Short mmCIF file of C-alpha atoms in Angstrom, two decimals:
data_model
loop_
_atom_site.label_atom_id
_atom_site.label_comp_id
_atom_site.label_asym_id
_atom_site.label_seq_id
_atom_site.Cartn_x
_atom_site.Cartn_y
_atom_site.Cartn_z
CA MET A 22 -9.00 66.85 54.74
CA GLN A 23 -9.07 64.48 57.71
CA THR A 24 -7.81 60.89 57.92
CA ASN A 25 -11.43 59.75 58.22
CA ASP A 26 -12.17 61.34 54.84
CA LEU A 27 -9.39 59.29 53.26
CA ILE A 28 -10.71 56.11 54.88
CA LEU A 29 -14.15 56.93 53.48
CA MET A 30 -12.58 57.26 50.02
CA GLY A 31 -11.00 53.84 50.53
CA GLN A 32 -14.34 52.32 51.55
CA HIS A 33 -16.03 53.81 48.50
CA ALA A 34 -13.25 52.53 46.23
CA LYS A 35 -13.46 49.02 47.69
CA GLN A 36 -17.20 48.96 47.08
CA ALA A 37 -16.78 50.35 43.56
CA ALA A 38 -14.18 47.64 42.84
CA ILE A 39 -16.93 44.99 43.09
CA ALA A 40 -18.88 46.69 40.30
CA MET A 41 -15.78 47.32 38.19
CA ALA A 42 -14.72 43.66 38.38
CA LYS A 43 -18.13 42.72 36.91
CA ALA A 44 -18.24 45.50 34.29
CA THR A 45 -18.51 44.34 30.71
CA ALA A 46 -15.93 45.19 28.09
CA ARG A 47 -18.55 47.34 26.34
CA GLN A 48 -19.28 49.33 29.52
CA LYS A 49 -15.60 50.04 30.01
CA ASP A 50 -15.14 51.07 26.39
CA LEU A 51 -18.15 53.41 26.65
CA VAL A 52 -16.44 55.18 29.55
CA LEU A 53 -13.25 55.64 27.54
CA GLU A 54 -15.12 56.87 24.45
CA ALA A 55 -17.04 59.37 26.60
CA LEU A 56 -13.79 60.45 28.27
CA ALA A 57 -12.02 61.00 24.94
CA ASN A 58 -14.91 63.20 23.78
CA GLY A 59 -15.08 64.96 27.14
CA LEU A 60 -11.41 65.92 27.02
CA GLU A 61 -11.94 67.64 23.67
CA ASN A 62 -15.26 69.24 24.65
CA SER A 63 -13.86 70.52 27.97
CA GLN A 64 -10.57 71.68 26.50
CA LYS A 65 -11.16 75.33 27.43
CA GLU A 66 -11.87 74.60 31.12
CA ILE A 67 -8.97 72.14 31.42
CA LEU A 68 -6.43 74.49 29.83
CA GLU A 69 -7.61 77.41 31.97
CA ALA A 70 -7.05 75.30 35.10
CA ASN A 71 -3.68 74.19 33.74
CA GLN A 72 -2.65 77.75 33.02
CA LYS A 73 -3.38 78.63 36.67
CA ASP A 74 -1.09 75.82 37.80
CA CYS A 75 1.69 76.73 35.34
CA LEU A 76 1.60 80.40 36.37
CA ALA A 77 1.77 79.46 40.07
CA ALA A 78 4.67 77.09 39.31
CA GLU A 79 6.60 79.87 37.56
CA GLN A 80 5.99 82.24 40.48
CA ALA A 81 7.14 79.54 42.90
CA GLY A 82 10.42 79.22 40.98
CA LEU A 83 9.92 75.65 39.68
CA SER A 84 12.48 74.58 37.08
CA PRO A 85 11.70 74.75 33.36
CA ALA A 86 11.79 70.94 33.32
CA MET A 87 9.06 70.76 35.98
CA ILE A 88 6.93 73.37 34.22
CA ASP A 89 7.28 71.44 30.94
CA ARG A 90 5.99 68.31 32.70
CA LEU A 91 3.11 70.29 34.13
CA SER A 92 1.92 71.96 30.94
CA LEU A 93 -0.89 70.46 28.81
CA ASN A 94 -0.48 73.07 26.08
CA GLY A 95 -0.69 71.32 22.72
CA ARG A 96 -1.00 67.90 24.41
CA LEU A 97 -4.73 67.43 25.08
CA LYS A 98 -5.54 66.18 21.58
CA GLY A 99 -2.81 63.55 21.82
CA ILE A 100 -4.07 62.49 25.27
CA SER A 101 -7.60 62.13 23.87
CA GLN A 102 -6.29 60.02 20.98
CA ASP A 103 -4.45 57.77 23.44
CA VAL A 104 -7.71 57.24 25.34
CA GLN A 105 -9.47 56.28 22.10
CA HIS A 106 -6.67 53.85 21.30
CA VAL A 107 -6.95 52.12 24.68
CA ALA A 108 -10.67 51.68 24.04
CA THR A 109 -9.81 49.61 20.95
CA LEU A 110 -7.47 47.26 22.83
CA PRO A 111 -8.60 43.79 23.99
CA ASP A 112 -9.99 43.62 27.51
CA PRO A 113 -7.56 41.49 29.54
CA VAL A 114 -10.06 40.67 32.30
CA GLY A 115 -11.42 37.14 32.08
CA GLU A 116 -8.72 35.90 29.70
CA THR A 117 -7.80 32.30 30.51
CA PHE A 118 -4.36 30.86 29.88
CA GLU A 119 -2.03 27.97 30.76
CA HIS A 120 -4.74 25.35 30.37
CA THR A 121 -3.78 21.82 31.33
CA THR A 122 -5.41 18.56 32.33
CA LEU A 123 -3.59 16.69 35.10
CA PRO A 124 -3.15 12.89 35.08
CA ASN A 125 -5.91 12.65 37.72
CA GLY A 126 -8.39 14.36 35.41
CA LEU A 127 -8.42 17.80 37.08
CA ASN A 128 -8.70 20.61 34.53
CA VAL A 129 -6.53 23.59 35.53
CA CYS A 130 -6.14 27.09 34.09
CA LYS A 131 -5.45 30.67 35.15
CA ARG A 132 -7.87 33.56 34.65
CA ARG A 133 -6.96 37.25 34.59
CA THR A 134 -8.66 39.39 37.22
CA PRO A 135 -8.33 43.04 38.28
CA ILE A 136 -5.89 43.83 41.07
CA GLY A 137 -8.61 45.83 42.87
CA VAL A 138 -7.87 49.32 44.19
CA LEU A 139 -4.72 51.10 43.02
CA GLY A 140 -3.17 53.94 45.00
CA ILE A 141 -1.29 56.09 42.49
CA ILE A 142 0.98 58.87 43.76
CA TYR A 143 2.58 61.16 41.21
CA GLU A 144 4.19 64.54 40.68
CA SER A 145 3.77 67.37 38.19
CA ARG A 146 2.47 65.58 35.11
CA PRO A 147 -1.35 65.88 34.99
CA ASN A 148 -1.53 63.61 31.94
CA VAL A 149 -0.88 60.80 34.45
CA THR A 150 -4.35 61.51 35.87
CA VAL A 151 -5.88 60.46 32.56
CA ASP A 152 -3.44 57.61 31.85
CA ALA A 153 -3.98 56.13 35.31
CA ALA A 154 -7.76 56.42 35.13
CA VAL A 155 -8.00 54.96 31.64
CA LEU A 156 -5.79 51.96 32.32
CA ALA A 157 -7.37 51.32 35.72
CA LEU A 158 -10.88 51.36 34.26
CA LYS A 159 -10.12 49.26 31.18
CA SER A 160 -8.45 46.63 33.38
CA GLY A 161 -11.42 46.60 35.78
CA ASN A 162 -9.65 48.37 38.64
CA CYS A 163 -10.44 51.38 40.79
CA ALA A 164 -7.92 54.07 41.66
CA ILE A 165 -7.31 56.65 44.36
CA LEU A 166 -5.08 59.32 42.84
CA ARG A 167 -2.78 61.68 44.68
CA GLY A 168 -1.28 64.18 42.26
CA GLY A 169 1.28 66.84 43.01
CA SER A 170 0.24 70.09 44.67
CA GLU A 171 1.52 72.02 41.65
CA ALA A 172 -1.11 70.36 39.39
CA LEU A 173 -4.11 70.50 41.74
CA HIS A 174 -6.37 72.73 39.59
CA THR A 175 -5.63 70.74 36.43
CA ASN A 176 -6.21 67.39 38.13
CA GLN A 177 -9.54 68.54 39.58
CA ALA A 178 -10.69 69.63 36.11
CA LEU A 179 -9.63 66.26 34.64
CA ILE A 180 -11.32 64.25 37.41
CA SER A 181 -14.56 66.10 36.73
CA VAL A 182 -14.43 64.96 33.09
CA ILE A 183 -13.51 61.38 34.11
CA GLN A 184 -16.42 61.12 36.54
CA GLN A 185 -18.84 62.50 33.95
CA ALA A 186 -17.66 59.70 31.63
CA LEU A 187 -18.24 57.07 34.36
CA ASN A 188 -21.77 58.37 34.79
CA THR A 189 -22.37 57.94 31.04
CA ALA A 190 -21.69 54.18 31.32
CA ALA A 191 -23.58 53.75 34.62
CA LEU A 192 -20.41 52.80 36.48
CA PRO A 193 -19.65 54.04 40.02
CA LEU A 194 -18.19 57.55 40.23
CA HIS A 195 -15.98 56.35 43.09
CA ALA A 196 -14.11 54.07 40.70
CA ILE A 197 -11.70 56.98 40.16
CA GLN A 198 -11.12 59.43 43.01
CA LEU A 199 -8.66 62.27 43.53
CA ILE A 200 -7.38 63.28 46.95
CA PRO A 201 -8.49 66.95 46.75
CA THR A 202 -5.72 68.50 48.80
CA ALA A 203 -2.04 69.38 48.57
CA ASP A 204 -1.53 68.26 52.19
CA ARG A 205 1.49 65.92 52.11
CA SER A 206 0.38 64.16 55.27
CA GLN A 207 -2.30 62.43 53.20
CA VAL A 208 0.40 60.46 51.38
CA ILE A 209 1.59 58.79 54.57
CA HIS A 210 -2.02 58.00 55.56
CA MET A 211 -2.62 56.53 52.12
CA LEU A 212 0.39 54.22 52.51
CA LYS A 213 -1.10 52.84 55.76
CA MET A 214 -4.41 51.65 54.24
CA PRO A 215 -3.89 47.99 53.24
CA THR A 216 -7.53 47.23 54.04
CA TYR A 217 -8.65 49.43 51.14
CA ILE A 218 -5.72 49.74 48.71
CA ASP A 219 -4.15 46.71 47.04
CA LEU A 220 -1.13 48.23 45.26
CA ILE A 221 0.78 51.52 45.52
CA ILE A 222 2.25 52.89 42.29
CA PRO A 223 4.50 55.94 42.80
CA ARG A 224 5.37 57.92 39.71
CA GLY A 225 7.98 60.59 40.29
CA GLY A 226 11.51 61.17 41.50
CA ALA A 227 13.81 58.89 43.45
CA GLY A 228 12.79 60.57 46.73
CA LEU A 229 9.12 59.66 46.23
CA HIS A 230 9.95 56.04 45.44
CA GLN A 231 12.20 55.70 48.46
CA PHE A 232 9.60 57.32 50.72
CA CYS A 233 6.92 54.87 49.55
CA ARG A 234 9.18 51.84 49.95
CA GLU A 235 10.15 52.86 53.48
CA ASN A 236 6.68 53.82 54.73
CA SER A 237 4.12 51.66 52.96
CA LEU A 238 2.18 48.76 54.49
CA ILE A 239 0.98 48.01 50.95
CA PRO A 240 3.03 46.40 48.13
CA VAL A 241 4.79 49.13 46.11
CA MET A 242 5.54 48.97 42.37
CA THR A 243 8.66 51.10 41.91
CA GLY A 244 10.42 52.40 38.82
CA GLY A 245 10.44 55.37 36.51
CA ILE A 246 13.93 56.57 37.48
CA GLY A 247 15.94 56.61 34.30
CA ILE A 248 19.73 56.69 34.07
CA CYS A 249 19.68 55.61 30.44
CA HIS A 250 22.70 54.63 28.31
CA LEU A 251 23.56 54.15 24.66
CA TYR A 252 26.81 52.47 23.64
CA VAL A 253 28.23 53.31 20.20
CA ASP A 254 30.24 50.27 19.11
CA ARG A 255 33.19 50.53 16.70
CA THR A 256 31.05 48.81 14.01
CA ALA A 257 28.11 51.22 14.33
CA ASP A 258 26.88 53.10 11.26
CA LEU A 259 27.95 56.51 12.55
CA ASP A 260 25.81 58.49 10.11
CA LYS A 261 22.71 56.67 11.35
CA ALA A 262 23.83 56.71 14.98
CA LEU A 263 23.93 60.50 15.21
CA PRO A 264 20.16 61.14 14.73
CA VAL A 265 19.32 58.29 17.12
CA ILE A 266 21.41 59.94 19.85
CA LEU A 267 19.93 63.38 19.14
CA ASN A 268 16.43 61.91 19.35
CA ALA A 269 17.18 60.07 22.60
CA LYS A 270 18.67 63.20 24.21
CA THR A 271 16.78 66.17 22.79
CA GLN A 272 13.26 65.14 21.74
CA ARG A 273 11.98 65.53 25.30
CA PRO A 274 14.87 65.78 27.75
CA THR A 275 12.72 66.08 30.89
CA VAL A 276 11.40 62.50 30.85
CA CYS A 277 12.74 59.26 32.33
CA ASN A 278 13.53 57.55 28.99
CA ALA A 279 15.74 60.41 27.74
CA LEU A 280 19.42 59.56 27.25
CA ASP A 281 21.75 60.40 30.15
CA THR A 282 25.10 58.75 29.31
CA LEU A 283 26.70 58.01 25.96
CA LEU A 284 29.52 55.46 25.77
CA VAL A 285 31.66 55.48 22.62
CA HIS A 286 34.19 52.85 21.53
CA ALA A 287 37.73 54.27 21.43
CA GLN A 288 38.15 53.35 17.75
CA ALA A 289 34.98 55.26 16.76
CA ALA A 290 35.43 58.24 19.10
CA PRO A 291 37.95 60.39 17.11
CA LEU A 292 35.79 60.30 13.98
CA PHE A 293 32.39 60.41 15.67
CA LEU A 294 32.66 62.75 18.64
CA PRO A 295 33.44 66.05 16.79
CA PRO A 296 30.34 66.01 14.52
CA LEU A 297 28.23 64.67 17.38
CA ALA A 298 29.41 67.46 19.72
CA LYS A 299 28.63 70.05 17.04
CA ALA A 300 25.11 68.66 16.55
CA LEU A 301 24.48 68.47 20.30
CA GLY A 302 25.81 72.00 20.75
CA GLU A 303 23.41 73.30 18.09
CA ALA A 304 20.59 71.65 20.04
CA GLY A 305 21.68 73.41 23.24
CA VAL A 306 23.03 70.31 24.97
CA LYS A 307 25.84 70.65 27.55
CA LEU A 308 28.47 67.90 27.59
CA HIS A 309 30.12 66.36 30.66
CA LEU A 310 33.19 64.60 29.27
CA ASP A 311 35.54 61.98 30.64
CA GLU A 312 39.27 62.58 30.14
CA LYS A 313 39.49 60.73 26.79
CA ALA A 314 36.45 62.50 25.32
CA TRP A 315 37.78 65.84 26.56
CA HIS A 316 41.12 65.19 24.85
CA ILE A 317 39.33 64.56 21.53
CA LEU A 318 36.99 67.56 21.73
CA LYS A 319 39.26 70.22 23.27
CA ALA A 320 40.33 71.35 19.81
CA LEU A 321 36.78 72.28 18.72
CA PRO A 322 36.31 75.98 17.88
CA ALA A 323 35.17 78.09 20.82
CA GLY A 324 31.39 78.37 21.07
CA THR A 325 30.72 75.07 19.31
CA VAL A 326 29.37 73.42 22.44
CA VAL A 327 29.47 73.92 26.22
CA CYS A 328 31.75 71.27 27.76
CA GLN A 329 33.09 70.45 31.18
CA THR A 330 34.98 67.57 32.71
CA ALA A 331 32.79 64.86 34.18
CA GLN A 332 32.69 64.29 37.92
CA ALA A 333 32.35 60.82 39.45
CA ASN A 334 28.68 61.33 40.40
CA ASP A 335 27.75 62.43 36.85
CA TRP A 336 27.52 58.77 35.82
CA ASP A 337 24.81 58.25 38.46
CA THR A 338 22.77 61.33 37.51
CA GLU A 339 19.40 61.39 35.75
CA TRP A 340 19.81 64.76 34.03
CA LEU A 341 16.18 65.54 33.05
CA SER A 342 17.62 68.44 31.06
CA LEU A 343 19.76 69.20 28.02
CA THR A 344 22.87 67.71 29.60
CA ILE A 345 24.65 64.46 28.72
CA GLY A 346 27.63 62.54 30.03
CA ILE A 347 30.04 61.15 27.41
CA LYS A 348 32.65 58.49 28.14
CA VAL A 349 35.10 56.78 25.77
CA VAL A 350 35.54 53.05 26.44
CA GLU A 351 38.23 50.71 25.17
CA ASP A 352 35.90 47.85 24.27
CA SER A 353 32.40 46.45 24.67
CA GLN A 354 33.28 44.80 27.97
CA GLU A 355 34.11 48.16 29.53
CA ALA A 356 30.79 49.49 28.21
CA LEU A 357 28.89 46.54 29.68
CA ASN A 358 30.65 46.95 33.02
CA HIS A 359 29.89 50.68 33.13
CA ILE A 360 26.19 50.16 32.39
CA ARG A 361 25.88 47.38 34.97
CA GLU A 362 27.44 49.65 37.59
CA HIS A 363 25.54 52.86 36.85
CA SER A 364 22.25 51.97 35.13
CA SER A 365 18.97 52.33 37.03
CA GLY A 366 17.63 49.35 35.08
CA HIS A 367 15.29 51.49 32.97
CA SER A 368 16.42 51.70 29.32
CA ASP A 369 19.84 50.91 27.87
CA GLY A 370 20.92 50.27 24.30
CA ILE A 371 23.67 49.53 21.81
CA LEU A 372 24.32 50.93 18.31
CA THR A 373 26.19 48.29 16.33
CA GLN A 374 26.37 46.30 13.10
CA ASP A 375 27.80 43.29 14.95
CA VAL A 376 24.90 40.83 15.36
CA GLN A 377 26.78 38.64 17.83
CA LEU A 378 27.73 41.61 20.02
CA ALA A 379 24.14 42.87 19.91
CA GLU A 380 22.91 39.51 21.20
CA GLN A 381 25.57 39.53 23.95
CA PHE A 382 24.43 43.03 24.98
CA VAL A 383 20.77 41.94 25.10
CA SER A 384 21.68 38.89 27.18
CA GLU A 385 23.94 40.65 29.67
CA ILE A 386 22.16 43.97 30.27
CA ASP A 387 19.38 43.34 32.78
CA SER A 388 17.26 46.45 32.27
CA ALA A 389 13.51 46.70 31.84
CA ALA A 390 14.02 47.75 28.20
CA VAL A 391 17.11 46.85 26.15
CA TYR A 392 17.60 48.42 22.71
CA VAL A 393 19.55 47.49 19.60
CA ASN A 394 19.93 50.34 17.09
CA ALA A 395 17.03 52.42 18.42
CA SER A 396 16.40 55.44 20.64
CA THR A 397 15.61 54.91 24.33
CA ARG A 398 12.62 57.22 23.86
CA PHE A 399 10.51 54.22 22.81
CA THR A 400 10.16 53.02 26.42
CA ASP A 401 6.59 54.23 26.59
CA GLY A 402 3.28 52.40 26.73
CA GLY A 403 1.86 54.16 23.68
CA GLN A 404 5.01 53.62 21.60
CA LEU A 405 5.18 49.90 22.48
CA GLY A 406 1.56 49.21 21.57
CA LEU A 407 0.02 49.30 25.06
CA GLY A 408 -2.02 52.42 24.35
CA ALA A 409 -0.81 54.14 27.51
CA GLU A 410 0.98 53.31 30.72
CA VAL A 411 0.39 53.94 34.39
CA ALA A 412 4.11 53.74 35.19
CA ILE A 413 7.39 52.20 34.06
CA SER A 414 8.52 49.50 36.45
CA THR A 415 12.22 48.81 36.93
CA GLN A 416 11.71 46.05 39.47
CA LYS A 417 11.63 42.37 38.63
CA LEU A 418 8.44 41.05 40.26
CA HIS A 419 5.01 41.04 38.58
CA ALA A 420 5.73 43.65 35.89
CA ARG A 421 8.72 45.28 34.19
CA GLY A 422 8.87 48.23 31.84
CA PRO A 423 5.72 50.12 30.76
CA MET A 424 2.73 48.98 32.82
CA GLY A 425 -0.26 48.67 30.53
CA LEU A 426 -3.49 46.72 30.80
CA LYS A 427 -2.18 43.20 31.43
CA GLU A 428 0.32 44.52 33.97
CA LEU A 429 -2.62 45.91 35.98
CA THR A 430 -4.21 42.50 36.34
CA THR A 431 -3.43 39.51 38.50
CA TYR A 432 -4.86 36.01 38.09
CA LYS A 433 -6.70 33.29 39.89
CA TRP A 434 -6.32 29.53 39.46
CA ILE A 435 -9.46 27.78 38.20
CA ILE A 436 -9.58 24.04 38.98
CA ARG A 437 -12.45 21.95 37.64
CA GLY A 438 -12.99 18.38 38.74
CA ASN A 439 -15.56 15.62 38.89
CA TYR A 440 -16.01 15.51 42.66
CA HIS A 441 -12.30 14.84 43.03
CA THR A 442 -10.79 14.16 46.45
CA ARG A 443 -7.10 14.27 47.23
CA PRO A 444 -5.55 10.94 48.18
CA SER A 445 -3.41 10.78 51.32
#
């Protein structure tokens, strides 16, 4: 694929964006309904393509975590249901808000509009192809997608279904395009196309985000790197805290909202850590322990759980596996300080019965998602009522947390007058 081919994709996307901005809510919902049906009807072809990618990934020596992200086995029905759910959500485009009439009689409001053309760069997870397309289309945007080389066959199969759905609603096929090559040089070319792409959304590891920030001529929406914490306060209901921690760590350990570091108040630690370690050990979790936690757990029977002493860089590690760091803290202030120093600003939470402390935690922890007595696994567009998400932003401008439909719009000011002129 040549640079000129990518520019042609950009030109097609820019042209398609005009049609998408004018598309009716019904047209957009028809696309999503057709896509949901297409995913189920084309399940055999999609899974065959996905199996090719998974087999190649195994042969290439990719980690089990990467292969888990790549696999669509048992997940297509859920993806189809998510598409159907997004179709039922209100269309944000055209919504007006912040109405006011100025003293001079001018009527002012803001109106939501599509951003335009999104450049979405992602790794491994082919479900992102569907999430990105669905949210882009429902919010009136176009998208140029660049998936990982390891998911190329799967992504091509999914794009075929997406474009068939666009055809059903008489919307331009170029509204959603996939860069059909694993050539990494196309990423750098993509980042240098501000004439055609309005926003870059990387979805992957820290290296991808840094590369985009350093090389893009286009605004970049970064996030998705999770070093997630839970703090178990001395007042926490320890019986209820244990399943929350297990859920946060073990339900799907390869994703960005999985728990990485557990902080436990010194008064709760002697009672809580032994049964917690046993439960984590049974789930196959390895523990990296600070000195105080090690002192409490060293007396556990051999074979209960795999433990080792924590190293300094463990507190800055996104594990993406069945590994967790555990640190005993003297008080809530030490917990707050630790999170502020080591969090990536993704998802952090507290388990406590102290309402005042919970409010202090919410006020002082400046992460995209802050939890009180709940698992960090809820930082997800579907779980928070958005239907799906194109990414999770950990930056502070425009959007934070799961990026759903409204987060993929911008706005214009609408000013109505009666032949008003501005006085000097």
